[in-house]
CSV table of C-alpha atoms and ligand atoms in Angstrom, one decimal:
chain,number,residue,atom,x,y,z
A,1,VAL,CA,162.5,84.2,4.4
A,2,ALA,CA,163.4,87.7,5.3
A,3,LEU,CA,163.6,88.7,9.0
A,4,GLN,CA,160.3,90.3,9.7
A,5,THR,CA,159.7,92.3,12.8
A,6,VAL,CA,157.4,95.0,14.2
A,7,PHE,CA,159.9,97.5,12.8
A,8,THR,CA,159.8,96.1,9.2
A,9,ALA,CA,156.0,96.2,9.3
A,10,LEU,CA,155.7,99.7,10.9
A,11,LEU,CA,158.1,101.2,8.3
A,12,SER,CA,157.2,99.0,5.4
A,13,VAL,CA,160.8,98.0,4.8
A,14,GLU,CA,162.3,94.6,4.0
A,15,HIS,CA,165.1,94.3,6.6
A,16,PRO,CA,165.2,95.3,10.3
A,17,ILE,CA,168.0,97.7,9.8
A,18,ALA,CA,168.1,101.5,10.0
A,19,LEU,CA,170.9,103.9,9.1
A,20,ALA,CA,171.9,106.1,12.0
A,21,PRO,CA,171.2,109.8,11.1
A,22,MET,CA,174.9,110.7,11.4
A,23,GLY,CA,175.1,114.5,11.4
A,24,ASP,CA,176.6,115.7,8.1
A,25,ALA,CA,177.9,112.3,7.1
A,26,ALA,CA,174.5,110.6,6.4
A,27,GLY,CA,173.5,112.6,3.3
A,28,GLY,CA,170.9,111.8,0.6
A,29,ALA,CA,173.2,109.4,-1.2
A,30,LEU,CA,173.8,107.2,1.8
A,31,ALA,CA,170.2,107.4,3.1
A,32,ALA,CA,168.9,106.5,-0.4
A,33,ALA,CA,171.4,103.6,-0.7
A,34,VAL,CA,170.3,102.1,2.6
A,35,SER,CA,166.6,102.5,1.7
A,36,ASN,CA,167.1,101.0,-1.7
A,37,GLY,CA,168.9,98.1,0.0
A,38,GLY,CA,165.8,97.4,2.0
A,39,GLY,CA,166.6,99.2,5.2
A,40,LEU,CA,165.4,102.6,6.5
A,41,GLY,CA,167.7,105.4,5.5
A,42,LEU,CA,167.8,108.4,7.8
A,43,LEU,CA,169.3,111.7,6.8
A,44,GLY,CA,171.7,113.1,9.3
A,45,GLY,CA,170.1,116.5,9.9
A,46,GLY,CA,172.4,117.0,12.9
A,47,ARG,CA,172.0,120.4,14.6
A,48,GLY,CA,169.8,121.6,11.8
A,49,ASP,CA,171.8,123.3,9.1
A,50,ARG,CA,169.1,124.5,6.6
A,51,GLU,CA,171.3,124.6,3.4
A,52,TRP,CA,172.6,121.1,4.1
A,53,LEU,CA,169.1,119.8,4.7
A,54,GLU,CA,167.7,121.4,1.4
A,55,ARG,CA,170.5,119.9,-0.6
A,56,GLU,CA,170.3,116.4,0.9
A,57,LEU,CA,166.5,116.2,0.8
A,58,THR,CA,166.7,116.9,-3.0
A,59,ILE,CA,169.2,114.0,-3.4
A,60,VAL,CA,167.2,111.5,-1.3
A,61,HIS,CA,164.1,112.3,-3.5
A,62,GLN,CA,166.1,111.8,-6.7
A,63,ARG,CA,167.6,108.5,-5.6
A,64,THR,CA,164.8,106.5,-3.9
A,65,ASN,CA,161.1,105.9,-3.8
A,66,ARG,CA,161.4,103.8,-0.7
A,67,PRO,CA,160.6,104.9,2.9
A,68,TRP,CA,163.2,107.2,4.3
A,69,GLY,CA,163.5,109.6,7.2
A,70,VAL,CA,165.6,112.3,8.9
A,71,GLY,CA,167.2,112.7,12.3
A,72,PHE,CA,168.0,115.8,14.4
A,73,GLN,CA,169.7,116.6,17.7
A,74,SER,CA,167.0,117.9,20.1
A,75,TRP,CA,169.3,120.1,22.1
A,76,SER,CA,170.0,122.4,19.2
A,77,VAL,CA,167.6,122.0,16.2
A,78,GLU,CA,164.9,124.7,15.7
A,79,ARG,CA,161.3,123.8,15.2
A,80,SER,CA,161.2,125.5,11.8
A,81,VAL,CA,164.0,123.2,10.5
A,82,VAL,CA,162.1,120.1,11.7
A,83,GLN,CA,159.0,121.5,10.0
A,84,ARG,CA,161.0,122.0,6.7
A,85,ALA,CA,161.9,118.3,6.8
A,86,LEU,CA,158.3,117.3,7.6
A,87,ASP,CA,157.1,119.3,4.6
A,88,ASP,CA,158.8,116.6,2.5
A,89,LEU,CA,156.8,113.8,4.1
A,90,PRO,CA,159.4,111.6,5.6
A,91,SER,CA,158.2,108.2,6.9
A,92,ALA,CA,159.9,109.0,10.2
A,93,VAL,CA,161.7,111.7,12.1
A,94,MET,CA,164.3,110.7,14.7
A,95,LEU,CA,165.2,112.9,17.7
A,96,SER,CA,168.3,112.3,19.9
A,97,PHE,CA,170.2,114.0,22.7
A,98,GLY,CA,168.1,116.4,24.7
A,99,ASP,CA,164.4,117.0,25.3
A,100,PRO,CA,162.2,115.9,22.3
A,101,THR,CA,159.1,117.5,23.8
A,102,PRO,CA,159.1,120.6,21.6
A,103,PHE,CA,159.0,118.5,18.5
A,104,ALA,CA,156.9,115.4,19.3
A,105,ASP,CA,153.5,116.9,18.4
A,106,MET,CA,154.6,118.4,15.1
A,107,VAL,CA,156.0,115.1,13.9
A,108,HIS,CA,152.8,113.3,14.7
A,109,ARG,CA,150.6,116.0,13.2
A,110,ALA,CA,152.5,115.7,10.0
A,111,GLY,CA,151.8,112.0,9.9
A,112,SER,CA,155.4,110.9,10.3
A,113,LEU,CA,156.5,108.3,12.8
A,114,LEU,CA,158.4,109.6,15.9
A,115,ILE,CA,161.6,107.8,16.7
A,116,ILE,CA,163.5,108.8,19.8
A,117,GLN,CA,167.0,107.7,20.6
A,118,VAL,CA,167.7,107.3,24.4
A,119,THR,CA,170.9,106.8,26.3
A,120,ASP,CA,169.5,105.9,29.8
A,121,LEU,CA,166.3,104.8,31.4
A,122,ASP,CA,165.1,108.3,32.3
A,123,GLU,CA,165.3,109.2,28.6
A,124,ALA,CA,163.5,106.0,27.8
A,125,ARG,CA,160.6,107.0,30.2
A,126,GLN,CA,160.6,110.5,28.7
A,127,ALA,CA,160.4,109.0,25.2
A,128,ARG,CA,157.4,106.9,26.1
A,129,HIS,CA,155.8,109.9,27.7
A,130,ASN,CA,156.4,111.9,24.4
A,131,GLY,CA,154.5,109.2,22.5
A,132,ALA,CA,157.5,107.7,20.6
A,133,ASP,CA,156.4,105.2,18.0
A,134,LEU,CA,159.9,103.6,18.1
A,135,ILE,CA,162.7,103.9,20.6
A,136,VAL,CA,166.4,103.5,19.9
A,137,ALA,CA,168.4,102.2,22.8
A,138,GLN,CA,171.9,103.4,22.3
A,139,GLY,CA,174.8,101.8,24.1
A,140,THR,CA,178.1,103.5,24.9
A,141,GLU,CA,179.9,101.4,22.3
A,142,ALA,CA,178.4,103.7,19.7
A,143,GLY,CA,180.3,106.1,17.5
A,144,GLY,CA,179.7,109.8,18.0
A,145,HIS,CA,177.9,111.3,20.9
A,146,GLY,CA,176.1,109.3,23.6
A,147,GLY,CA,176.0,108.1,27.1
A,148,GLY,CA,177.4,105.5,29.4
A,149,ARG,CA,175.2,102.4,29.3
A,150,ALA,CA,176.4,99.2,27.5
A,151,THR,CA,174.3,97.9,24.7
A,152,LEU,CA,174.0,94.3,26.0
A,153,PRO,CA,172.2,95.0,29.3
A,154,PHE,CA,170.7,98.3,28.2
A,155,VAL,CA,168.7,97.1,25.2
A,156,PRO,CA,166.6,94.4,27.1
A,157,ALA,CA,166.1,96.8,30.0
A,158,VAL,CA,164.6,99.4,27.6
A,159,VAL,CA,162.6,96.7,25.8
A,160,ASP,CA,161.0,95.7,29.1
A,161,LEU,CA,160.5,99.3,30.3
A,162,VAL,CA,158.7,100.6,27.2
A,163,ALA,CA,156.8,97.6,26.0
A,164,PRO,CA,154.8,97.4,23.8
A,165,ILE,CA,156.7,100.3,22.0
A,166,PRO,CA,159.2,98.6,19.6
A,167,VAL,CA,162.9,99.2,20.2
A,168,LEU,CA,165.9,99.3,18.0
A,169,ALA,CA,169.3,98.5,19.4
A,170,ALA,CA,172.3,100.8,18.6
A,171,GLY,CA,175.9,100.9,19.5
A,172,GLY,CA,178.5,98.4,18.4
A,173,ILE,CA,176.4,96.6,15.8
A,174,ALA,CA,178.3,96.2,12.5
A,175,ASP,CA,177.6,92.7,11.2
A,176,GLY,CA,174.9,90.0,11.1
A,177,ARG,CA,176.0,88.6,14.4
A,178,GLY,CA,175.3,91.9,16.1
A,179,LEU,CA,171.9,92.2,14.3
A,180,ALA,CA,171.0,88.7,15.4
A,181,ALA,CA,172.0,89.5,19.0
A,182,ALA,CA,169.8,92.6,18.9
A,183,LEU,CA,166.8,90.6,17.8
A,184,VAL,CA,167.5,88.0,20.5
A,185,LEU,CA,167.6,90.8,23.1
A,186,GLY,CA,164.1,91.6,22.1
A,187,ALA,CA,164.8,94.5,19.8
A,188,ALA,CA,162.9,94.8,16.6
A,189,GLY,CA,166.0,95.6,14.7
A,190,ALA,CA,169.3,97.5,14.7
A,191,LEU,CA,170.3,101.1,14.0
A,192,VAL,CA,173.8,101.1,12.5
A,193,GLY,CA,176.1,104.1,12.3
A,194,THR,CA,179.8,103.4,12.1
A,195,ARG,CA,179.6,100.5,9.6
A,196,PHE,CA,177.7,102.7,7.1
A,197,LEU,CA,180.1,105.6,7.8
A,198,ALA,CA,182.8,103.6,6.1
A,199,SER,CA,180.8,103.1,3.0
A,200,PRO,CA,181.6,105.1,-0.2
A,201,GLU,CA,178.2,106.9,-0.1
A,202,ALA,CA,178.9,108.5,3.3
A,203,LEU,CA,179.9,112.2,3.2
A,204,LEU,CA,183.4,111.7,4.6
A,205,ALA,CA,186.9,112.5,3.5
A,206,GLU,CA,188.6,109.5,1.9
A,207,ALA,CA,191.5,109.7,4.5
A,208,GLU,CA,189.0,109.5,7.3
A,209,ARG,CA,187.2,106.6,5.7
A,210,GLN,CA,190.5,104.8,5.4
A,211,ALA,CA,191.3,105.5,9.1
A,212,ILE,CA,188.1,103.9,10.1
A,213,VAL,CA,188.7,100.8,7.9
A,214,ALA,CA,192.3,100.5,9.4
A,215,ALA,CA,191.3,101.1,13.1
A,216,ALA,CA,190.7,98.5,15.7
A,217,GLY,CA,188.1,98.9,18.5
A,218,ASP,CA,190.9,99.4,21.1
A,219,ALA,CA,191.7,102.7,19.3
A,220,THR,CA,188.4,104.4,20.1
A,221,GLU,CA,187.5,106.4,23.2
A,222,ARG,CA,184.8,108.6,24.7
A,223,ASN,CA,185.8,112.1,25.3
A,224,ARG,CA,184.7,115.7,25.7
A,225,ILE,CA,188.1,117.1,24.7
A,226,LEU,CA,187.4,117.5,21.0
A,227,ASP,CA,184.1,119.3,21.7
A,228,ILE,CA,186.0,121.7,24.0
A,229,ALA,CA,188.6,122.2,21.3
A,230,ARG,CA,185.9,122.8,18.6
A,231,ASP,CA,184.1,125.1,21.0
A,232,SER,CA,181.0,123.0,20.4
A,233,PRO,CA,178.3,123.6,23.0
A,234,TRP,CA,177.2,120.0,23.4
A,235,PRO,CA,175.3,119.3,26.7
A,236,GLU,CA,177.9,118.0,29.2
A,237,ARG,CA,176.2,114.7,29.7
A,238,TYR,CA,176.9,113.5,26.1
A,239,THR,CA,180.5,112.6,25.4
A,240,ALA,CA,181.7,111.5,21.9
A,241,ARG,CA,183.4,108.3,20.9
A,242,THR,CA,186.1,109.0,18.3
A,243,LEU,CA,189.3,107.4,17.1
A,244,ARG,CA,192.2,108.2,19.3
A,245,ASN,CA,194.6,110.8,18.0
A,246,ALA,CA,197.7,112.8,19.1
A,247,PHE,CA,195.5,115.7,20.4
A,248,LEU,CA,193.6,113.4,22.8
A,249,ASP,CA,196.9,111.9,24.0
A,250,GLN,CA,198.1,115.4,24.8
A,251,TRP,CA,195.0,116.6,26.7
A,252,ARG,CA,193.3,113.5,28.1
A,253,GLY,CA,192.5,114.2,31.8
A,254,ARG,CA,193.4,117.9,31.4
A,255,GLU,CA,190.1,119.3,30.1
A,256,ASP,CA,190.1,122.4,32.3
A,257,ASP,CA,193.7,123.2,31.3
A,258,LEU,CA,192.6,123.0,27.6
A,259,ARG,CA,189.7,125.3,28.2
A,260,ALA,CA,192.1,127.9,29.8
A,261,ASP,CA,194.8,127.7,27.1
A,262,PRO,CA,194.0,130.1,24.2
A,263,GLU,CA,197.2,129.2,22.3
A,264,ALA,CA,196.4,125.5,22.3
A,265,LEU,CA,192.9,126.3,21.2
A,266,ALA,CA,194.1,128.5,18.4
A,267,ALA,CA,196.7,125.8,17.3
A,268,TYR,CA,193.8,123.3,17.3
A,269,ARG,CA,191.7,125.5,15.0
A,270,GLN,CA,194.5,125.9,12.5
A,271,ALA,CA,195.3,122.2,12.4
A,272,ALA,CA,191.5,121.4,12.2
A,273,ALA,CA,191.1,123.8,9.2
A,274,ARG,CA,193.7,121.6,7.4
A,275,ARG,CA,191.7,118.5,8.4
A,276,ASP,CA,194.9,117.3,10.2
A,277,LEU,CA,194.0,113.7,11.2
A,278,GLY,CA,196.1,114.1,14.4
A,279,VAL,CA,193.5,116.5,15.8
A,280,VAL,CA,190.1,116.3,14.1
A,281,PRO,CA,187.4,114.1,15.6
A,282,ILE,CA,186.8,111.0,13.5
A,283,TRP,CA,183.6,109.8,15.2
A,284,ALA,CA,183.5,106.0,15.2
A,285,GLY,CA,182.4,103.2,17.5
A,286,GLU,CA,183.9,100.1,19.0
A,287,ALA,CA,182.6,98.1,16.0
A,288,VAL,CA,185.5,99.4,13.9
A,289,ASP,CA,187.0,96.1,14.6
A,290,LEU,CA,184.5,94.5,12.3
A,291,ILE,CA,185.0,97.0,9.4
A,292,THR,CA,187.7,95.9,7.0
A,293,GLU,CA,186.6,97.5,3.7
A,294,ALA,CA,184.5,100.3,2.3
A,295,THR,CA,181.5,98.3,1.3
A,296,PRO,CA,178.6,100.0,-0.6
A,297,ALA,CA,175.8,100.7,1.8
A,298,GLY,CA,173.1,98.7,0.0
A,299,ASP,CA,175.4,95.6,0.1
A,300,ILE,CA,175.9,96.1,3.8
A,301,VAL,CA,172.1,96.0,4.4
A,302,VAL,CA,171.6,92.9,2.4
A,303,ALA,CA,174.7,91.2,3.9
A,304,LEU,CA,173.7,92.0,7.5
A,305,ALA,CA,170.2,90.6,7.0
A,306,ALA,CA,171.5,87.4,5.4
A,307,GLU,CA,174.2,86.9,8.0
A,308,ALA,CA,171.8,87.5,10.9
A,309,GLU,CA,169.4,84.9,9.5
A,310,LEU,CA,172.3,82.4,9.3
A,311,ALA,CA,173.5,83.3,12.8
A,312,LEU,CA,170.0,82.8,14.2
A,313,ALA,CA,169.6,79.5,12.5
A,314,GLY,CA,172.9,78.4,14.0
A,315,VAL,CA,172.4,79.7,17.5
A,316,GLY,CA,173.5,77.0,20.1
A,317,ARG,CA,175.2,74.8,17.5
A,318,THR,CA,178.7,76.0,18.1
B,401,FMN,C1,179.9,110.0,12.6
B,401,FMN,C2,178.7,109.9,13.5
B,401,FMN,C3,177.8,110.9,13.6
B,401,FMN,C4,176.7,110.8,14.4
B,401,FMN,N1,175.8,111.8,14.5
B,401,FMN,C5,174.6,111.7,15.1
B,401,FMN,C6,173.6,112.7,15.0
B,401,FMN,O1,173.8,113.7,14.4
B,401,FMN,N2,172.4,112.4,15.6
B,401,FMN,C7,172.1,111.2,16.2
B,401,FMN,O2,171.0,111.0,16.6
B,401,FMN,N3,173.1,110.3,16.3
B,401,FMN,C8,174.3,110.5,15.8
B,401,FMN,N4,175.2,109.5,15.9
B,401,FMN,C9,175.0,108.3,16.7
B,401,FMN,C10,174.1,107.3,16.0
B,401,FMN,O3,172.8,107.7,16.0
B,401,FMN,C11,174.1,105.9,16.6
B,401,FMN,O4,173.7,105.9,17.9
B,401,FMN,C12,175.5,105.2,16.5
B,401,FMN,O5,176.1,105.4,15.3
B,401,FMN,C13,175.3,103.7,16.7
B,401,FMN,O6,176.5,103.0,17.1
B,401,FMN,P1,177.5,102.5,16.0
B,401,FMN,O7,178.2,103.7,15.5
B,401,FMN,O8,178.4,101.6,16.7
B,401,FMN,O9,176.7,101.8,14.9
B,401,FMN,C14,176.4,109.6,15.1
B,401,FMN,C15,177.3,108.5,15.0
B,401,FMN,C16,178.4,108.7,14.2
B,401,FMN,C17,179.4,107.5,14.1
């Protein structure tokens, strides 16, 4: 018997697993592979690049007839870009990082489900106020940008706060044991990023994929340094978890010095243009421990669901 939850019923999917809408990396091929595997594939619309969105929407339509969706970063996307995505009738639109208020009504008017990712309890209250159909509680273990709460206590706190709105757990979930844990915490499923980032369908350079496969969780850290170096205007409150690299070792704790050092910033830009792995951000979460190969995304969905069922059947027996 498949694991059925409020999430699988709401989205008409087989397994309680969603692909995190990882900006740039979660393109049409990855979203379609996750949807075809029985999960919910979400395109990583990121800050709202129109060309990227057009191209990847076309790919998702070519490759799947199953439910899919698209995610955007609220602090930077424009309403017209969200509307462009809604024109293609996604099952869901997910909004993260910043105030979702300007977009909530348009998503509902278009008939899509509204998913809001939250990083603290205030954001969870705001998401409820915005009429979210589904709330993603993201713990600080997550790869990419996020906040400071840990998944284990944060997920049940959000579940209690926003009930009866269903919640997905995110941050550090990369295998069936993590999915099982999410369900036991009261979540209706898991939203998974880093594990899918290492799959061949993700839009990622091969060297970066290999770095994720090779890395252990001890080798990730949250920082603002790489956003400063990239001159990326992320709101201060959201730091990014990346693999450690030589540039972080050089500037950790010296953010203000970096801001004030035009030569260092120019050197960063040159190295980043070559995709030098010693400087570029490889966004990845603590769950890199659990990633040992570049598994196709559809297989990940099926394996996570099967492992979670086994894990739940065995709870308390070890
Ligand atoms: C490479 C990468 C890019 C991400 N980009 C976005 C994004 O553009 N929008 C978003 O809502 N979340 C983004 N996230 C965060 C995910 O939505 C999610 O919270 C996270 O991946 C879950 O933790 P995990 O990586 O441990 O599975 C990103 C995560 C990664 C790893």
